[in-house]
PDB file of C-alpha atoms in Angstrom:
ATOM      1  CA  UNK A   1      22.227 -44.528-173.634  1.00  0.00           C
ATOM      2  CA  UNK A   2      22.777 -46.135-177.012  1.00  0.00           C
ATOM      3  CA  UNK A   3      26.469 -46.631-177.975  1.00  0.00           C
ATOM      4  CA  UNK A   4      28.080 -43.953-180.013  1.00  0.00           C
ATOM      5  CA  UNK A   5      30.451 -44.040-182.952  1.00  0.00           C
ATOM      6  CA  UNK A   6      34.230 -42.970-182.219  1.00  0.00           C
ATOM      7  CA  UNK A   7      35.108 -40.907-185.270  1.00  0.00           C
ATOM      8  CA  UNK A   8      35.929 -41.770-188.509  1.00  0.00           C
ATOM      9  CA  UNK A   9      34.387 -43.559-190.831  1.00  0.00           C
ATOM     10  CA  UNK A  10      31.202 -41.821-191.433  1.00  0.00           C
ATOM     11  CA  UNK A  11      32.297 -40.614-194.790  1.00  0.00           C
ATOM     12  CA  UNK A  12      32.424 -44.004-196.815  1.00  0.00           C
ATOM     13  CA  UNK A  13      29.076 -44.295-196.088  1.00  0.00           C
ATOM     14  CA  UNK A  14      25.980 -42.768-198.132  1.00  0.00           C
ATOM     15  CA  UNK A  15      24.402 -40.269-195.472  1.00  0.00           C
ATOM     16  CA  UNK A  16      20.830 -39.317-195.766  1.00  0.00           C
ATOM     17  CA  UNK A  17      19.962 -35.720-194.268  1.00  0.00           C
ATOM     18  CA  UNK A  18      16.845 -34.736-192.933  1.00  0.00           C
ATOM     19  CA  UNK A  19      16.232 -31.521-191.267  1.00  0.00           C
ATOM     20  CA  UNK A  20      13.188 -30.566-189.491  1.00  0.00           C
ATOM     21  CA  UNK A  21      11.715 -28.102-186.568  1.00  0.00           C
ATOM     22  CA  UNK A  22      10.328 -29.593-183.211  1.00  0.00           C
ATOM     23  CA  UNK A  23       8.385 -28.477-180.375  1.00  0.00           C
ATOM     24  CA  UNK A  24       9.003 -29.265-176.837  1.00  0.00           C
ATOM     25  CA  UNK A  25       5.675 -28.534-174.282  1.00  0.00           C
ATOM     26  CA  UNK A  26       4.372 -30.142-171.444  1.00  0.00           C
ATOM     27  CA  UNK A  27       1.027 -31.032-169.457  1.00  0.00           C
ATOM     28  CA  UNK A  28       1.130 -31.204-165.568  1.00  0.00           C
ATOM     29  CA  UNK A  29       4.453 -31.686-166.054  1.00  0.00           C
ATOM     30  CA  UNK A  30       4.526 -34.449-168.752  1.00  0.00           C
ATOM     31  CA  UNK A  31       6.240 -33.717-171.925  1.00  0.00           C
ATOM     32  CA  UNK A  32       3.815 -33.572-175.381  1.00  0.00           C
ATOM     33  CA  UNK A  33       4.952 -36.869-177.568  1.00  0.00           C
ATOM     34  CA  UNK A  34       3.574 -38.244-180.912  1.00  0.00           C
ATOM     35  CA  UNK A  35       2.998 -41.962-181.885  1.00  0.00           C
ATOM     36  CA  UNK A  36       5.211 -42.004-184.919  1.00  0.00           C
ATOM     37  CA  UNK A  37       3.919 -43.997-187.945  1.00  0.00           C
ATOM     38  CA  UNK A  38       7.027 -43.353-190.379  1.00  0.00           C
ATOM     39  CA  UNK A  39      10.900 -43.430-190.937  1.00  0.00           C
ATOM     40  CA  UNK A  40      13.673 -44.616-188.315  1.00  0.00           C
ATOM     41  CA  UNK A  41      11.471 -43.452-185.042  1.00  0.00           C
ATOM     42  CA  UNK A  42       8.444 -45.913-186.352  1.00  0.00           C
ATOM     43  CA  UNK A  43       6.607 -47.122-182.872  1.00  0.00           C
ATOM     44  CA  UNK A  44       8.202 -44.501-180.692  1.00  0.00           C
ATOM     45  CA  UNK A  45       7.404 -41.707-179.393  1.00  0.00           C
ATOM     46  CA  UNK A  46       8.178 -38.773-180.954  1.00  0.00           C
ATOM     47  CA  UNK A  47       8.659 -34.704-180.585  1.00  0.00           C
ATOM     48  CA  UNK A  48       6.072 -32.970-182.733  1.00  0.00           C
ATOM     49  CA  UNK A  49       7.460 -31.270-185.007  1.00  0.00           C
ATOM     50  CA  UNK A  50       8.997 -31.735-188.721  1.00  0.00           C
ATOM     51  CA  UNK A  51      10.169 -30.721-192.361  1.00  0.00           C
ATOM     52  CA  UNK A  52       9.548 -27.554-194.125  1.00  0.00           C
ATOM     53  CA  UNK A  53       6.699 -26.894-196.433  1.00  0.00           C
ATOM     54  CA  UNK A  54       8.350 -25.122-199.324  1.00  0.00           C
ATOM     55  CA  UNK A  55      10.005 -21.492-198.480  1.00  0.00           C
ATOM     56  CA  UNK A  56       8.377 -21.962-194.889  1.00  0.00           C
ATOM     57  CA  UNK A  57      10.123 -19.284-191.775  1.00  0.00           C
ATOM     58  CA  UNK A  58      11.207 -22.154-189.122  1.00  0.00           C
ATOM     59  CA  UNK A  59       8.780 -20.249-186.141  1.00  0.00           C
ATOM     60  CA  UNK A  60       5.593 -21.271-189.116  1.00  0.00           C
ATOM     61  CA  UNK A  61       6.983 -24.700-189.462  1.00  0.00           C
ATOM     62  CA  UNK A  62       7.742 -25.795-185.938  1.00  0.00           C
ATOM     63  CA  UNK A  63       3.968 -24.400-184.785  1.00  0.00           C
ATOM     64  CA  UNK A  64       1.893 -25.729-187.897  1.00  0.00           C
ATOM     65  CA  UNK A  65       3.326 -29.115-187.493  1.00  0.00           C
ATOM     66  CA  UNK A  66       2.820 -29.310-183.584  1.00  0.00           C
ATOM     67  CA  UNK A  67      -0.909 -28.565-184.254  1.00  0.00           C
ATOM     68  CA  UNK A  68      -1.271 -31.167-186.834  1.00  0.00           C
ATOM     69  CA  UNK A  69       0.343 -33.695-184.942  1.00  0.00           C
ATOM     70  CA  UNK A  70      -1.313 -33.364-181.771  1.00  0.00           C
ATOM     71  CA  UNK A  71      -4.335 -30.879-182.103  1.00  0.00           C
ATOM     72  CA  UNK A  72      -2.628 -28.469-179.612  1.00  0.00           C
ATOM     73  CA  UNK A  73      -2.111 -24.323-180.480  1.00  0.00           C
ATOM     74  CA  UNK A  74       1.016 -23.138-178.962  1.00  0.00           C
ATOM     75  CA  UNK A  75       3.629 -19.938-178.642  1.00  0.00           C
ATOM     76  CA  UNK A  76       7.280 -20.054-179.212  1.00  0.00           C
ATOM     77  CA  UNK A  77       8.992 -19.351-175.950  1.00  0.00           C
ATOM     78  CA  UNK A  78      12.354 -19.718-177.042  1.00  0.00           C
ATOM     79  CA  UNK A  79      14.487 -21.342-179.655  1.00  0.00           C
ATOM     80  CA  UNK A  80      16.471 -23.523-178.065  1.00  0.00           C
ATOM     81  CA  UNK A  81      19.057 -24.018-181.223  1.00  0.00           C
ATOM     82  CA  UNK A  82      19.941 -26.489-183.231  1.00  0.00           C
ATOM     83  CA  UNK A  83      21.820 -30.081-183.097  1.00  0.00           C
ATOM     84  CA  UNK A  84      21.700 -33.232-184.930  1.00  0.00           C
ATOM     85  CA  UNK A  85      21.597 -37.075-184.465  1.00  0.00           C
ATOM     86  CA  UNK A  86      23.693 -39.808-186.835  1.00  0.00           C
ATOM     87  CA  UNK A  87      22.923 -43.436-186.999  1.00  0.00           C
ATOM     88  CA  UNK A  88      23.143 -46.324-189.292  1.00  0.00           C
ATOM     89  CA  UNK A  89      19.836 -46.578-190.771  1.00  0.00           C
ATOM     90  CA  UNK A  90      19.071 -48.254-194.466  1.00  0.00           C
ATOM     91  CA  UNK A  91      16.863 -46.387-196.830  1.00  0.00           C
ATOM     92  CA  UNK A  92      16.720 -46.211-199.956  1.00  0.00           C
ATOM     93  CA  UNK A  93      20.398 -46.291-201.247  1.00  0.00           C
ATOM     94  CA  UNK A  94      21.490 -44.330-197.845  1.00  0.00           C
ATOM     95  CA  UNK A  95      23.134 -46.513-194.772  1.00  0.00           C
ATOM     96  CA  UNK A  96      23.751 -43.663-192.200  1.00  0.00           C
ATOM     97  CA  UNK A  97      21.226 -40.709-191.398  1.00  0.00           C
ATOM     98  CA  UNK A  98      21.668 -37.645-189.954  1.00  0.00           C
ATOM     99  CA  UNK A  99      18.842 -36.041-188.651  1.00  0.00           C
ATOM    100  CA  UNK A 100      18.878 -32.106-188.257  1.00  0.00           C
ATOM    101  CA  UNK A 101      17.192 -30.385-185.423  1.00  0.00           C
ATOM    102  CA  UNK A 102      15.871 -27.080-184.700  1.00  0.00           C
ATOM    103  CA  UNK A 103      13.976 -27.030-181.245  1.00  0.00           C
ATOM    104  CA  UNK A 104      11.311 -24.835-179.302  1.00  0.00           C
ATOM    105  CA  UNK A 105      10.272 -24.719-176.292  1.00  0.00           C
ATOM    106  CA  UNK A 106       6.695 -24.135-176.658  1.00  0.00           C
ATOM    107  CA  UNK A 107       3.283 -22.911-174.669  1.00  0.00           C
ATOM    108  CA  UNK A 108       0.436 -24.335-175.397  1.00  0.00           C
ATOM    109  CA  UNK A 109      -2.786 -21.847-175.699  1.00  0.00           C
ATOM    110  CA  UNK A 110      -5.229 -23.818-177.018  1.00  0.00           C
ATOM    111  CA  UNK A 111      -6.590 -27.035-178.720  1.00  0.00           C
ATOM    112  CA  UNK A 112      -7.594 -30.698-177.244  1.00  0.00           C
ATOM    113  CA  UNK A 113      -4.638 -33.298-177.298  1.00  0.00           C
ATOM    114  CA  UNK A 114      -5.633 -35.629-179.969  1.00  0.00           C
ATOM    115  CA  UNK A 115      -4.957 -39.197-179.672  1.00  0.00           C
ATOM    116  CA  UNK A 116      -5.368 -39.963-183.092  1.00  0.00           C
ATOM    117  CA  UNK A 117      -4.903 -37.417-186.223  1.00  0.00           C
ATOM    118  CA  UNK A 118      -5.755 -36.413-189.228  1.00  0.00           C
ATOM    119  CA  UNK A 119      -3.997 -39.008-191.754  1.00  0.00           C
ATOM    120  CA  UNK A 120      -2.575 -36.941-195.836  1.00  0.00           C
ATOM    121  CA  UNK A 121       0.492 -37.416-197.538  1.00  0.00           C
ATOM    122  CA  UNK A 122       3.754 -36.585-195.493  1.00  0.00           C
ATOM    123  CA  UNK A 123       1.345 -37.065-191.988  1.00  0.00           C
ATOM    124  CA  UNK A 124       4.078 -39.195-189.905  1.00  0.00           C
ATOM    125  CA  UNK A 125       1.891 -39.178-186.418  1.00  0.00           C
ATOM    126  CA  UNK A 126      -1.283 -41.267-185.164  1.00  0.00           C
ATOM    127  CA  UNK A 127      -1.732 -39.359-182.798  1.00  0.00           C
ATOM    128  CA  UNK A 128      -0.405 -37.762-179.296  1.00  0.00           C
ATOM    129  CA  UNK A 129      -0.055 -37.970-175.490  1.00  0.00           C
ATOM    130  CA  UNK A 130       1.616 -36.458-172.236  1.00  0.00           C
ATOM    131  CA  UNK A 131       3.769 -38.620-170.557  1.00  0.00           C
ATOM    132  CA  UNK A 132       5.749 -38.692-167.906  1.00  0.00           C
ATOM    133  CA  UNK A 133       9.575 -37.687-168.353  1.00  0.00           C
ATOM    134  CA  UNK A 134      10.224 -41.610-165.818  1.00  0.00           C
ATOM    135  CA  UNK A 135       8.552 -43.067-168.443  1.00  0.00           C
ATOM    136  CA  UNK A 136      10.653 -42.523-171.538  1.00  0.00           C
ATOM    137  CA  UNK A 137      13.385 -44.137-172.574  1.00  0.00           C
ATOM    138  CA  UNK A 138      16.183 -45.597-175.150  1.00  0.00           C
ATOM    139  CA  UNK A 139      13.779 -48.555-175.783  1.00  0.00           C
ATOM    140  CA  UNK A 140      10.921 -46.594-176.501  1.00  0.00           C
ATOM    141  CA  UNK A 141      11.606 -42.872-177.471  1.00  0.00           C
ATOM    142  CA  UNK A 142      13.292 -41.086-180.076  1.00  0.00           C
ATOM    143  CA  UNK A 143      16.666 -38.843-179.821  1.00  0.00           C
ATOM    144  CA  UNK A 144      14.454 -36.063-179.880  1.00  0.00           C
ATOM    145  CA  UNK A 145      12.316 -36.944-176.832  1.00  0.00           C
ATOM    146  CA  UNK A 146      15.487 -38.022-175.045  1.00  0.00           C
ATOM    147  CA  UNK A 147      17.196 -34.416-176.059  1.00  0.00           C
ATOM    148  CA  UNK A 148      13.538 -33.096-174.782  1.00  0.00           C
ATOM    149  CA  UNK A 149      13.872 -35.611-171.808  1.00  0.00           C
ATOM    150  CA  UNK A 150      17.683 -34.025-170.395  1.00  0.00           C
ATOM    151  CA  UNK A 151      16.407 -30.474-171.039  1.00  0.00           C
ATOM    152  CA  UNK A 152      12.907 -30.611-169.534  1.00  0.00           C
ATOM    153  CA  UNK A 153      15.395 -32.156-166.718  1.00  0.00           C
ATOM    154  CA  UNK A 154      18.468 -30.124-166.262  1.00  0.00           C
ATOM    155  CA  UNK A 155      16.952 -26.711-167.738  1.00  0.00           C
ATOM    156  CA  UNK A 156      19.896 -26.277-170.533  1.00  0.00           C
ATOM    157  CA  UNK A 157      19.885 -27.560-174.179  1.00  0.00           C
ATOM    158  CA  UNK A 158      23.078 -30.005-175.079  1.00  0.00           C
ATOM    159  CA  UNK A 159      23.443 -29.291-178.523  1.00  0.00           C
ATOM    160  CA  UNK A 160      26.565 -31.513-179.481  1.00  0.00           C
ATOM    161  CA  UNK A 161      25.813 -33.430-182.181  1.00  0.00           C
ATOM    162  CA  UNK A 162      25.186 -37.209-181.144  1.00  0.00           C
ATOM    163  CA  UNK A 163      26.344 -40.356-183.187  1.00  0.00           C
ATOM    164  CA  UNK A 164      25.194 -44.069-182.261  1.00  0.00           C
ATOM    165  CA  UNK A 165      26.750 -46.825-183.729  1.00  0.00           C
ATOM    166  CA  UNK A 166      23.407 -48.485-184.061  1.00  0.00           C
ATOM    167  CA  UNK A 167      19.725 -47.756-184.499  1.00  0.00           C
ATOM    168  CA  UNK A 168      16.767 -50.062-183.741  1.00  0.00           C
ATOM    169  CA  UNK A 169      13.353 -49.306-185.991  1.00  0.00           C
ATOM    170  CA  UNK A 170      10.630 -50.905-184.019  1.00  0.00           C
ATOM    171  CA  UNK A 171       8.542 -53.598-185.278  1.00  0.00           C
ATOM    172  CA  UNK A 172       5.592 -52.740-182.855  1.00  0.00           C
ATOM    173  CA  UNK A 173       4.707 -49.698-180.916  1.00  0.00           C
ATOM    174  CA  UNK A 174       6.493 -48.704-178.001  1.00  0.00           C
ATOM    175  CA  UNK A 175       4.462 -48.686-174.382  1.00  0.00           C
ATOM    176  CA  UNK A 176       5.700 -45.916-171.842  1.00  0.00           C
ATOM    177  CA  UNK A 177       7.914 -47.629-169.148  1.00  0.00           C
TER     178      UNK A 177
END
């Protein structure tokens, strides 16, 4: 596990929010991941999932964007609540992000798994897979997957919010373990 920032000191710093709605599903037992293209996950695999399109109910978002990101239809199961992740990343004129989290635990009821997407504006994945939960890790996976990862595992949701003290963007794409 990444290390994680003891308190204090987040508030000097210009904090970026995003917020978005992600789906967690499986195949044969593998969880549902997206090859991210965009932002601080770039090269890792990634929950499906994302932001809001305008005045968009959360159960619309979090099922529109798993189907554009991996060709899959789904149901909502369950929300599984809400959490977020803070790390040092520079954008813009930010230096720490804080990325908020609805999640879903998801059945999928249709579609093919597509390895490679339809590309438009705001489009952050190339494309998805199903891999096995061994297989992702730190080096290669996103918070999200690794939240996905420990409830996939243990059957309950941790939804403290997590803080690293660093944050790697990848320079090339991340191979499962």
């Amino acid at each position: 596990m990444l290390p994680l920032i003891n308190g204090g000191g987040l508030m000097t710093h210009k904090t970026h929010r995003a917020f978005g709605c992600y789906g967690i599903a499986t195949i044969d037992d593998k969880l549902v991941v997206i090859k991210k293209n965009g932002g601080p996950y770039r090269h890792r695999f990634d929950l499906p999932g994302g932001s809001l399109d305008g005045p968009e109910p959360l159960e619309h978002d979090v099922l529109r964007e798993f189907t554009e990101e991996t060709g899959l239809t789904a149901t909502i199961d369950q929300q599984l609540g809400a959490t977020s992740f803070i790390y040092p990343w520079k954008y813009q004129h930010w230096t720490i992000n804080q990325h908020i989290c609805v999640f879903y635990a998801l059945s999928i009821n249709g579609g093919k798994l597509e390895t490679s997407v339809a590309q438009f504006m705001g489009q952050d994945s190339l494309g998805a897979c199903a891999l096995p939960l061994d297989t992702l890790t730190w080096a290669n996976a996103s918070p999200l997957v690794m939240f996905a990862k420990a409830f996939l595992t243990t059957g309950q949701p941790e939804l403290t919010t997590k803080t690293f003290s660093n944050w790697e963007v990848l320079k090339e794409a991340a191979n499962p373990s």
